[in-house]
Coordinates of C-alpha atoms in Angstrom, one line a residue:
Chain A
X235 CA -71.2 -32.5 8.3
X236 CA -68.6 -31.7 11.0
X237 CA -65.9 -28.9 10.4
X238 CA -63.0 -28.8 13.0
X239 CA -61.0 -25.5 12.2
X240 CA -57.7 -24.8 13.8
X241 CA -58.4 -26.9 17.0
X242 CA -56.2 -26.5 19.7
X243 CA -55.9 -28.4 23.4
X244 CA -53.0 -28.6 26.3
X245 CA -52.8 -30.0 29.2
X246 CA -50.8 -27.8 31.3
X247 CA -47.8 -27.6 29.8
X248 CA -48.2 -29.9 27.1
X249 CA -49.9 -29.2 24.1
X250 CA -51.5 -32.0 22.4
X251 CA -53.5 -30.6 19.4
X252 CA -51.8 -28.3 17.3
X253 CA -54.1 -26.7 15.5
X254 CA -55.9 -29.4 13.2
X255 CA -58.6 -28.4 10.9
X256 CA -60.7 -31.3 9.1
X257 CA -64.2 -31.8 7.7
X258 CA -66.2 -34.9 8.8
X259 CA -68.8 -35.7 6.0
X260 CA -72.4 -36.9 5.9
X261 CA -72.9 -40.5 5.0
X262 CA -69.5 -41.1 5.3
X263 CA -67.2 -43.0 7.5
X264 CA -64.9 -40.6 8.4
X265 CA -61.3 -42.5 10.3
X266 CA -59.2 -40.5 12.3
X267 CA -55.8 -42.7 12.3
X268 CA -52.4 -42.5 14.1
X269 CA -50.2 -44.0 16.5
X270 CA -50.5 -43.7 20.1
X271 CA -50.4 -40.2 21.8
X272 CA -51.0 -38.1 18.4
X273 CA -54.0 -36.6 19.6
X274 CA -56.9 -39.2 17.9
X275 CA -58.5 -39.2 21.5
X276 CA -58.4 -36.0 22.6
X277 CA -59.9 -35.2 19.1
X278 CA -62.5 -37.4 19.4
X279 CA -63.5 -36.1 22.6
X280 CA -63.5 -32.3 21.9
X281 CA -65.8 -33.4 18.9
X282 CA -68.1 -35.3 21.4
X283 CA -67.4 -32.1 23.7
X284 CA -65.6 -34.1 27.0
X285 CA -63.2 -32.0 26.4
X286 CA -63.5 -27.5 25.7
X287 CA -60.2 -27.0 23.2
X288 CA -58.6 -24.1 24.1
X289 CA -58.7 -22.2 20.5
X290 CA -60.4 -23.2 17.7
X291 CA -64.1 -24.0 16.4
X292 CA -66.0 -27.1 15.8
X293 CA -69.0 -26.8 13.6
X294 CA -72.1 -29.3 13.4
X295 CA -73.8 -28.3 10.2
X296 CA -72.8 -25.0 10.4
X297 CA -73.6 -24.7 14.4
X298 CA -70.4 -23.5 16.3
X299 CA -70.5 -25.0 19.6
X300 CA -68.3 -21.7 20.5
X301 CA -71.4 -19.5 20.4
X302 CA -73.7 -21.9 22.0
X303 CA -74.6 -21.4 26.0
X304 CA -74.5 -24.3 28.3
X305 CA -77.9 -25.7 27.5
X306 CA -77.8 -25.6 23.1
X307 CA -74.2 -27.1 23.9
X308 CA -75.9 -30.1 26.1
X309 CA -79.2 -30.3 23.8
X310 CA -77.2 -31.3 20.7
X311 CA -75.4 -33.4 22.3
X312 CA -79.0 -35.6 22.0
X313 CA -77.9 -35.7 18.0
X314 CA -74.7 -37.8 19.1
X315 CA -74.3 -41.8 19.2
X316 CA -71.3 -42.9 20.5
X317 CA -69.6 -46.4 20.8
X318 CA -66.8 -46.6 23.1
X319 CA -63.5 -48.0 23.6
X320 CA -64.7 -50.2 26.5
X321 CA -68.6 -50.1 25.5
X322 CA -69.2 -48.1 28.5
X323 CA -72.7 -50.1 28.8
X324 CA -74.5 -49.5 32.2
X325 CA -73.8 -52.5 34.1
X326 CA -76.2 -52.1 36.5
X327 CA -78.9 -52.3 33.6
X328 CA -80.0 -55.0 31.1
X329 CA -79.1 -54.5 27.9
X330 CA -82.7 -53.8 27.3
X331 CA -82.3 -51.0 30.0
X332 CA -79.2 -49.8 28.3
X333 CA -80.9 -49.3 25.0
X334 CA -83.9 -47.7 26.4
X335 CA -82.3 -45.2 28.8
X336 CA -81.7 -42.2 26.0
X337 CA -85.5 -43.1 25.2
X338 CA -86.6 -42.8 29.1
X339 CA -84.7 -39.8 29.2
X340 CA -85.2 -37.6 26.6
X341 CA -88.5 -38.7 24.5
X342 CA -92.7 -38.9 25.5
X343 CA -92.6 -42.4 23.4
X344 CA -95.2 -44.7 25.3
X345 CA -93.4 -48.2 26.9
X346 CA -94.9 -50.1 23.7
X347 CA -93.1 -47.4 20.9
X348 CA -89.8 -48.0 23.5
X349 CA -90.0 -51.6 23.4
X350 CA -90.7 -51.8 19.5
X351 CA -87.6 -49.1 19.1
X352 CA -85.6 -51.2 21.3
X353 CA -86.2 -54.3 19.9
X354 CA -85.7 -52.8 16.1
X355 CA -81.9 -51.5 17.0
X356 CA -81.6 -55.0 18.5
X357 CA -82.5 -56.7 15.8
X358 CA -80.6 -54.3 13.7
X359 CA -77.3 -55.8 15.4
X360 CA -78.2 -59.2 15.3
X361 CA -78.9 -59.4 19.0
X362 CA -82.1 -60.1 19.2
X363 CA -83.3 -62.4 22.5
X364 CA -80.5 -60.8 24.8
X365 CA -83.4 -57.9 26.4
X366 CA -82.7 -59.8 29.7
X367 CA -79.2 -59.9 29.6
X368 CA -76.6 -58.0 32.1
X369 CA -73.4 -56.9 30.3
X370 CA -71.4 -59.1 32.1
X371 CA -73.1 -62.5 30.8
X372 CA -72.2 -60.6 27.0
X373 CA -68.7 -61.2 25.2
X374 CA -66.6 -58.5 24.1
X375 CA -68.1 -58.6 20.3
X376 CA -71.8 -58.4 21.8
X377 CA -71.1 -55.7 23.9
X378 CA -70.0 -53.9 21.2
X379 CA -73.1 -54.5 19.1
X380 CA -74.8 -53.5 22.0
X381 CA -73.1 -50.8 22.4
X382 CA -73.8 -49.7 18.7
X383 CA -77.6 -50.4 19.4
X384 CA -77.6 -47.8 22.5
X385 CA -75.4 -45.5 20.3
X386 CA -78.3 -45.5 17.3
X387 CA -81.8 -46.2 19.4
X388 CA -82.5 -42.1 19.3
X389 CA -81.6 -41.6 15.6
X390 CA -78.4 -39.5 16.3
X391 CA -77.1 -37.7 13.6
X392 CA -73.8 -37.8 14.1
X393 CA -72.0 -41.2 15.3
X394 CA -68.6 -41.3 16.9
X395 CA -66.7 -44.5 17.6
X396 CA -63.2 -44.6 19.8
X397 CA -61.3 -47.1 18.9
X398 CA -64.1 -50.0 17.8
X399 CA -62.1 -53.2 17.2
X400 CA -60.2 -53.2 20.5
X401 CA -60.0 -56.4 21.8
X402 CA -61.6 -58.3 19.6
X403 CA -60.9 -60.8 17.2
X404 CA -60.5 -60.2 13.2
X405 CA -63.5 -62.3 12.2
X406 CA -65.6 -60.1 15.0
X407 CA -63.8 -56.9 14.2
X408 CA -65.1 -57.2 10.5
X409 CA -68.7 -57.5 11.7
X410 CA -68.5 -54.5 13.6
X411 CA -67.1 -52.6 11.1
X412 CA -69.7 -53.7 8.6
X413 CA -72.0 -52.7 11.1
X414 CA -70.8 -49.3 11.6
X415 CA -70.2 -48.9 7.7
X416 CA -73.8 -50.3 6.7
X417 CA -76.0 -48.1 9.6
X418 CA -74.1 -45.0 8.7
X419 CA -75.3 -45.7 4.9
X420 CA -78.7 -46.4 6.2
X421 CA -79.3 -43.3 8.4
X422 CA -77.0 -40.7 6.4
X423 CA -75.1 -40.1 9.8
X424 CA -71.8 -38.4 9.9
X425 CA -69.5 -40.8 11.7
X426 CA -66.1 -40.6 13.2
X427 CA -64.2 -42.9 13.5
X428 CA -61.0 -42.7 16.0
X429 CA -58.5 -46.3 15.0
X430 CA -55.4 -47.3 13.8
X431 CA -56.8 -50.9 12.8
X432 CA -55.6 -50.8 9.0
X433 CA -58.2 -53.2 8.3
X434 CA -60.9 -50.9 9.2
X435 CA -58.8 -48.4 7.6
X436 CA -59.2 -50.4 4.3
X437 CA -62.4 -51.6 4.4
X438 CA -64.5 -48.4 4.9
X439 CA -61.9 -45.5 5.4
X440 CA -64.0 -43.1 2.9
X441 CA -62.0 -40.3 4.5
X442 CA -59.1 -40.7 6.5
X443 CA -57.5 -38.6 8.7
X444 CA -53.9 -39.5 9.7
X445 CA -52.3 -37.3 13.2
X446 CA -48.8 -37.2 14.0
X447 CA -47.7 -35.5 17.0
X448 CA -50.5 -33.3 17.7
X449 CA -50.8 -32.2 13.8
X450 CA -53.0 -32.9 10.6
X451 CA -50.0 -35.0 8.6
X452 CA -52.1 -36.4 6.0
X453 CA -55.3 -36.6 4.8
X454 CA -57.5 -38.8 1.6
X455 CA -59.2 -42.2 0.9
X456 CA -58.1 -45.2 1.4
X457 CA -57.4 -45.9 -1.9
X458 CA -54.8 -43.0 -2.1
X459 CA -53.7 -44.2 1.5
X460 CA -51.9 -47.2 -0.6
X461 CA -49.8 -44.5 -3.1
X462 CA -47.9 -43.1 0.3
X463 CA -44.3 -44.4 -0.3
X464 CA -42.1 -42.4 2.6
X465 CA -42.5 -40.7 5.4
X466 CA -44.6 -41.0 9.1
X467 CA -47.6 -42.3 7.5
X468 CA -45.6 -44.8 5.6
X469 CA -44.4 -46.0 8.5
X470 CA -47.3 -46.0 10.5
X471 CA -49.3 -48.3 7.5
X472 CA -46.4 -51.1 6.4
X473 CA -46.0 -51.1 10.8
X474 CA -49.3 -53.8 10.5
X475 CA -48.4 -56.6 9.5
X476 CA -52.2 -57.2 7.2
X477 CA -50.6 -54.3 5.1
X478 CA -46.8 -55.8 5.0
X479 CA -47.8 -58.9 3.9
X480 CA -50.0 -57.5 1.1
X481 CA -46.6 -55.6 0.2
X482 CA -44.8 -58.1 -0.2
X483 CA -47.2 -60.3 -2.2
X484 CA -47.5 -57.3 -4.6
X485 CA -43.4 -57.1 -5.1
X486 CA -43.0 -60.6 -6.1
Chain B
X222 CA -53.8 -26.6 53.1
X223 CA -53.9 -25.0 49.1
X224 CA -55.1 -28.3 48.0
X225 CA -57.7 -28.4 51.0
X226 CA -59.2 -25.1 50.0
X227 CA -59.2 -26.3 45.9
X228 CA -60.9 -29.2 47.2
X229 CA -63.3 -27.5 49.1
X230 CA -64.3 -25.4 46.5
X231 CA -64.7 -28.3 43.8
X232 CA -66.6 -30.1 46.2
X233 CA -69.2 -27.0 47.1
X234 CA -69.6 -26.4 42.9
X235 CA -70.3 -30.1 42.3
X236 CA -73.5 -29.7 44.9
X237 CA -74.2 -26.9 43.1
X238 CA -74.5 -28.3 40.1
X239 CA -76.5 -31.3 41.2
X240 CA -79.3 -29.0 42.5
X241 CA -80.0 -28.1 38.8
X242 CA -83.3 -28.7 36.9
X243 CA -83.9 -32.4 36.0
X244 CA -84.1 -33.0 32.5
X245 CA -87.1 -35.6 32.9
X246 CA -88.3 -35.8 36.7
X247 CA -89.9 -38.8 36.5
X248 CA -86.5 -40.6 35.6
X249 CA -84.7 -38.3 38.6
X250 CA -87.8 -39.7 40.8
X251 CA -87.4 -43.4 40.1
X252 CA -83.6 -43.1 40.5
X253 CA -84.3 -41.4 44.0
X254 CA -86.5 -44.2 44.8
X255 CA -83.9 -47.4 43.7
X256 CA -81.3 -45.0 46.1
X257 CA -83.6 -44.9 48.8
X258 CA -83.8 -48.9 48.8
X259 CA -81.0 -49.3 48.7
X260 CA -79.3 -47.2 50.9
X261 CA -82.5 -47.8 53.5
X262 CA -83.3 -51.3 52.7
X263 CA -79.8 -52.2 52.6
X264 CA -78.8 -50.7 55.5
X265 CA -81.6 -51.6 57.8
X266 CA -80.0 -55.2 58.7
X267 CA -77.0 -53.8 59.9
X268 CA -78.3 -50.7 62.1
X269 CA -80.6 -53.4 63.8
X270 CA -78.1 -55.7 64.7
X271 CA -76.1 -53.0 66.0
X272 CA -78.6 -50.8 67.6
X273 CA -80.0 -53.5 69.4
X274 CA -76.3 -54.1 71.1
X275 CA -76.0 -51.0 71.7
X276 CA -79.0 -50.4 73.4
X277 CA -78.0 -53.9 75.7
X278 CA -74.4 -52.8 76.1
X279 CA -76.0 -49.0 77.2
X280 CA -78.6 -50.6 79.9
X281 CA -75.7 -53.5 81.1
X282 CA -72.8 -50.6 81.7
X283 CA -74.7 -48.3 83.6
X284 CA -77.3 -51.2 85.3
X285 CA -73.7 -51.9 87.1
X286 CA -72.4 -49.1 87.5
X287 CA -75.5 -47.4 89.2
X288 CA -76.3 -50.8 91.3
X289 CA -73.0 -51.4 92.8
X290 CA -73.6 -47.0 93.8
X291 CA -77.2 -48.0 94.7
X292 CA -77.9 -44.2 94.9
X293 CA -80.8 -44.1 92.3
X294 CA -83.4 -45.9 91.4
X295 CA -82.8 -48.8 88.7
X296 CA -86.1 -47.8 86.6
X297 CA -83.5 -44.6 85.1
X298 CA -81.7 -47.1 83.3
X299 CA -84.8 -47.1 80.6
X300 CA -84.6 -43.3 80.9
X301 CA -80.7 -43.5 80.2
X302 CA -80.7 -45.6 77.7
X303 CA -83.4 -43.5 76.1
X304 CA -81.6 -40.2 76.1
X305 CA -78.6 -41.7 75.1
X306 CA -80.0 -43.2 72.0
X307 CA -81.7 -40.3 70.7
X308 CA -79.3 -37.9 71.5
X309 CA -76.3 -39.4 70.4
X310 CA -75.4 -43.3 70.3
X311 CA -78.4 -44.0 67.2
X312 CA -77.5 -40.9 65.2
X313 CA -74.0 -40.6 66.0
X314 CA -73.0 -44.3 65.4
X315 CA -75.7 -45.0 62.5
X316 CA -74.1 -41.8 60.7
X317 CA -70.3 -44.1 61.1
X318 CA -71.6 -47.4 60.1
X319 CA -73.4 -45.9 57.2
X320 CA -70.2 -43.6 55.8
X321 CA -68.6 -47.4 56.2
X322 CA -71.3 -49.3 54.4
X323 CA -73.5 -46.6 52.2
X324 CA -69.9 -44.1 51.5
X325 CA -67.8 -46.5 50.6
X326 CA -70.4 -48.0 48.8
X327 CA -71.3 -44.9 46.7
X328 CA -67.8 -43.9 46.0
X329 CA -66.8 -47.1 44.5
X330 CA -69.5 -47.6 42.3
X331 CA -68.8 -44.1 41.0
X332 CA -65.6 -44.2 40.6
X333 CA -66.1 -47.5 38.5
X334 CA -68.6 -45.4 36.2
X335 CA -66.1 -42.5 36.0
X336 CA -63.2 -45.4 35.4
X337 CA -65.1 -47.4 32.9
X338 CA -66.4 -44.0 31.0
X339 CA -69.7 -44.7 31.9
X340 CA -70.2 -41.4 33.6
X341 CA -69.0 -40.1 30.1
X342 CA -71.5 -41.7 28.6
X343 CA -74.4 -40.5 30.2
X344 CA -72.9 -36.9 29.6
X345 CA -72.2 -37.9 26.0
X346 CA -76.3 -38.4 25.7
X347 CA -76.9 -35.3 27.1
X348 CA -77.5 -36.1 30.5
X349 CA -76.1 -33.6 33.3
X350 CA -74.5 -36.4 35.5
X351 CA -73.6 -33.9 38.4
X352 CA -77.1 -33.9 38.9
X353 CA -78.6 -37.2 37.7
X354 CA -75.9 -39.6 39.4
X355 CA -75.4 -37.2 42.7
X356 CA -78.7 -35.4 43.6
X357 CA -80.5 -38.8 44.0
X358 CA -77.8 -40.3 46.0
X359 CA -78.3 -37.4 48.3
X360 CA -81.8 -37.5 48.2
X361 CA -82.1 -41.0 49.2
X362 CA -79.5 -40.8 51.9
X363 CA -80.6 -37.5 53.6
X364 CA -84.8 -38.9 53.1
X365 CA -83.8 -42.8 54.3
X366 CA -81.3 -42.0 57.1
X367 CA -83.8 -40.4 59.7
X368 CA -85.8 -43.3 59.3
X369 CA -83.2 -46.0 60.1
X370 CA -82.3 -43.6 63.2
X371 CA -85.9 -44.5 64.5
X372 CA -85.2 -47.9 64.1
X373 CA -82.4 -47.5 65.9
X374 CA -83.7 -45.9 68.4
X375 CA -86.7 -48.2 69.1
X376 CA -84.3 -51.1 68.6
X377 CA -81.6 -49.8 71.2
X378 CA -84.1 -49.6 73.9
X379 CA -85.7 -52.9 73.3
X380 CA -82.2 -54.1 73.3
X381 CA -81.6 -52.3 76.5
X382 CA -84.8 -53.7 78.2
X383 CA -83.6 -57.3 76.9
X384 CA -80.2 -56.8 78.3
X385 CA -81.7 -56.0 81.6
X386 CA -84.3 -58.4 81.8
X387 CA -81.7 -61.1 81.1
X388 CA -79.4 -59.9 83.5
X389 CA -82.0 -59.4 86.6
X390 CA -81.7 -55.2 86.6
X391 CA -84.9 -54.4 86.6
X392 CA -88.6 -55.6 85.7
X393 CA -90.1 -54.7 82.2
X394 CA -92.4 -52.5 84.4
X395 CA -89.6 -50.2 85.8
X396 CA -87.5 -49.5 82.6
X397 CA -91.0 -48.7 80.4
X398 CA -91.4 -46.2 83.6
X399 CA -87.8 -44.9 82.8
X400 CA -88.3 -44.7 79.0
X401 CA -91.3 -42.5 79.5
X402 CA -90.2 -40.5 81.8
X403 CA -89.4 -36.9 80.8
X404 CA -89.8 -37.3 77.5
X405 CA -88.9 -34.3 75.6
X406 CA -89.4 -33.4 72.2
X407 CA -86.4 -30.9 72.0
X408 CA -84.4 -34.4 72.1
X409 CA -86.0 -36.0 68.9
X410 CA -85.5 -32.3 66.9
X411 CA -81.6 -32.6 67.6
X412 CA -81.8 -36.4 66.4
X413 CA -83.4 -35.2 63.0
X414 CA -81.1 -32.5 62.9
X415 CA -78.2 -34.8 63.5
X416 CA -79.8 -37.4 61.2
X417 CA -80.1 -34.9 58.3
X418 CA -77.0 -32.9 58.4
X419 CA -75.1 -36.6 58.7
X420 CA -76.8 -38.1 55.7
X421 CA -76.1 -35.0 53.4
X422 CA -72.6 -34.8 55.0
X423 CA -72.0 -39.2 54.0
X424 CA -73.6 -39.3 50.7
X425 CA -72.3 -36.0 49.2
X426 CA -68.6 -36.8 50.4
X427 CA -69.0 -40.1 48.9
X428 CA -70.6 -38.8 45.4
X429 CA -67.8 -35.9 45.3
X430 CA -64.8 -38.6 45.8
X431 CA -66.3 -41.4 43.4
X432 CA -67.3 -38.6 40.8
X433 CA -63.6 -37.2 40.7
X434 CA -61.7 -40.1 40.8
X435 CA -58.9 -40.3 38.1
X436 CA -56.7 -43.1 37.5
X437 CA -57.5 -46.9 37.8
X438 CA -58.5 -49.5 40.5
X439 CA -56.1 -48.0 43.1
X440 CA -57.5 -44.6 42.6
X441 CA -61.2 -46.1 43.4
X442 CA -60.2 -48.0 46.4
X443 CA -58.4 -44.7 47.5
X444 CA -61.6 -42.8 46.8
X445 CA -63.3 -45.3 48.8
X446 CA -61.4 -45.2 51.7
X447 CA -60.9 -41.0 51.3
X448 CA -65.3 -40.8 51.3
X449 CA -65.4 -43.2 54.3
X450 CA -62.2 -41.4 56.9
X451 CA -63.1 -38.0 55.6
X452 CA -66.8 -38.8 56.1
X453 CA -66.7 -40.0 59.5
X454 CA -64.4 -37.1 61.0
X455 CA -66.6 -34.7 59.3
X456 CA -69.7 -36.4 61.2
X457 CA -67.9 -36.4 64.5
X458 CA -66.8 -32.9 64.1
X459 CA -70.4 -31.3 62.6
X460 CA -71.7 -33.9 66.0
X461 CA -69.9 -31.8 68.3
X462 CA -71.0 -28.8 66.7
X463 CA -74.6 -29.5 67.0
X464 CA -74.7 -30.5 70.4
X465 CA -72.4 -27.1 71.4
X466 CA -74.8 -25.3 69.6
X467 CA -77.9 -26.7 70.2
X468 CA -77.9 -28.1 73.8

């Protein structure tokens, strides 16, 4: 479990987290939604710790990364998986390499126990056979399996995702997303994710989180998500057009 | 002349913070190894074309300049050619042709990283990029460069013996006389020192303004060309400093 408590970041003058407090739970998919420039970034990357917030605590089971010294801070950061926006794979590495480098760098496994890991979070995103591949031969939808892969090879126990459907299409979008939604369930991992892709929102929001302007504005499932009838989050939802239609189709 | 100081002082605590412990050597070690191919490998083609012009061009100039004086004897041509080598033409113009090829180089492909969040990535993991994508840049550069200067060196004067071969100067005889005469070793210690100082000066430079890029491709080819101009005044001037202080 994650607790966020009274989080607050600027940059200089600007203030862009306003003091949000939240609770990211275990074996859940936990969305952090909004529109653009509410903060879902910046949140996402003082949980991953890119970013120190200037007041506030953020708490991994109870361990305040406040009180930790430089090296706790950068050891638990060995519990984290994280997909991002643009995959971020190492392109000067095979996607083999990719996979293996948290293994190179941070555990005694033999080459066999790496290989056999490697291949196992391969086949665990249907890519099996693409060891040998450079990112660059990969398309946007196999990167991000990839990239998912890399993120769960060291059995992280927290899993943060920015933004996971960008660029790609619905039918894709929908397999990561299962993905993400089916390893979670599998290894109990506490995983954030940061979107405002109301599909993903609906298919495995099992908390959401919605930001406006720097503040917490809203938070519940995604079952309550569909009860919101005014308002900035109201406007943010029936602004997608999956969820519009849907509207419509239950008015007549 | 604010901004210069800030910069400064970024600069000096990013090398600070590459020097800190590995978290797995033998991953630091192999990373210092694919540096040092590539930034000696790489390189090597490049200094020996050029070093062996420059060794011709050396013997040529001064073969007519000294002939048409006919006040010394033509064998001091290997002698000059020699000198000026070690002591300043392999070094000097290896160290400007490298912040070209090997700065540019390393700023650009961390500024991609940085652009492209892979640098986030690694940091993400737990990795301390100031040290793992920096330290072994340096490493390679400051271990490889002194051994391309060599190179450079024993390619300029078989470029100047060429040259004057071709050209009728003088017999191979005379200009092996002149490039073992007076031979010191004081000369090759100021061409490691040069070579040293001028690697550590190019790579970290380069690391510092790929590593702190912010922006998008503009900002990368301005890193680029910021690591190679600020690299190679930086080299000239630190050039001039060793040979006041140490000549």
């Amino acid at each position: 479990m994650i607790e966020m408590i009274d989080l607050k970041k600027s940059f200089g003058s600007q203030q862009v987290l306003k003091g949000i407090t939240a609770t990211f739970e275990t074996g859940k998919c936990n969305l952090i939604i909004g529109k653009s420039g509410s903060g879902k970034t910046v949140t996402l990357k003082c949980l991953v710790g890119l970013f120190d917030q200037d007041e506030g605590s953020i708490l991994y089971d109870g361990r305040d990364t406040g009180k930790m010294d430089f090296n706790t801070r950068k050891s638990i950061r060995q519990e984290f998986g994280m997909l991002f926006q643009g995959t971020a794979l190492f392109d000067s590495m095979t996607v083999e390499e990719n996979i293996r480098f948290p293994l190179d760098m941070f555990t005694s496994k033999s080459d066999s126990e790496k290989a056999d890991r490697v291949n196992f979070c391969l086949k665990r995103v249907n890519m099996t056979g693409t060891n040998k591949k450079f990112p660059s031969e990969l398309s946007g939808g196999m990167k991000k399996r990839v990239g998912i892969a890399r993120a769960i090879v060291n059995n992280p126990k927290y899993l943060f995702c920015d933004e996971p459907n960008s660029g790609l299409d619905p039918k894709t979008s929908l397999v990561v997303d299962e993905l993400i939604q089916e390893i979670t369930q599998e290894y109990n991992m506490t995983t954030v994710i940061n979107t405002h892709d109301m599909n993903s929102v609906m298919g495995f929001g099992d908390k959401v989180i919605f930001l406006h302007e720097g503040f917490k504005y809203w938070e519940g499932t995604k079952e309550e998500i569909l009860q919101i009838t005014s308002g900035e989050l109201f406007d943010f939802i029936f602004a997608s057009d999956f969820l519009k239609d849907l509207r419509l189709r239950a008015k007549y | 002349m604010e901004k210069a100081f800030a910069a400064l002082g970024e600069y000096l605590l990013l090398m600070y913070a590459a020097i800190s412990k590995p978290e797995k050597a033998r991953m630091y070690w192999l990373e210092t190894m694919r540096q040092c191919y590539n930034i000696g490998v790489g390189s090597l083609p490049i200094i020996a074309i050029i070093s062996l012009f420059m060794g011709a061009v050396t013997a040529v100039q001064f073969a007519y300049q000294l002939k048409s004086l006919n006040l010394v004897p033509m064998w001091w041509i290997g002698a000059i050619v020699r000198k000026s080598m070690i002591l300043e033409l392999a070094p000097t113009l290896s160290a400007l042709l490298l912040a070209g090829k090997v700065g540019s180089n390393i700023a650009g492909e961390l500024g991609t990283m940085r652009i492209s969040e892979q640098i986030d990535a690694y940091e993400i993991m737990g990795v301390n990029t100031s040290s793992y994508l920096i330290a072994p840049k340096v490493m390679g550069a400051v271990f490889m460069f002194p051994m391309l200067v060599v190179i450079s060196v024993f390619l300029g004067v078989l470029g100047g013996l060429l040259a004057g071969m071709l050209g009728g100067f003088y017999t191979s005889t005379e200009y092996v006389r002149g490039v073992q005469d007076a031979m010191k070793s004081y000369d090759l210690f100021i061409m490691f020192i040069k070579s040293v100082l001028f690697a550590f000066i190019i790579a970290s430079i380069a690391c510092y303004k790929g590593y702190t890029v912010k922006g998008g491709a503009v900002e990368i080819g301005d890193a680029s060309t910021q690591a190679v101009v600020q690299s190679s005044v930086a080299v000239i001037i630190v050039n001039f400093l060793v040979a006041f202080l140490l000549l």
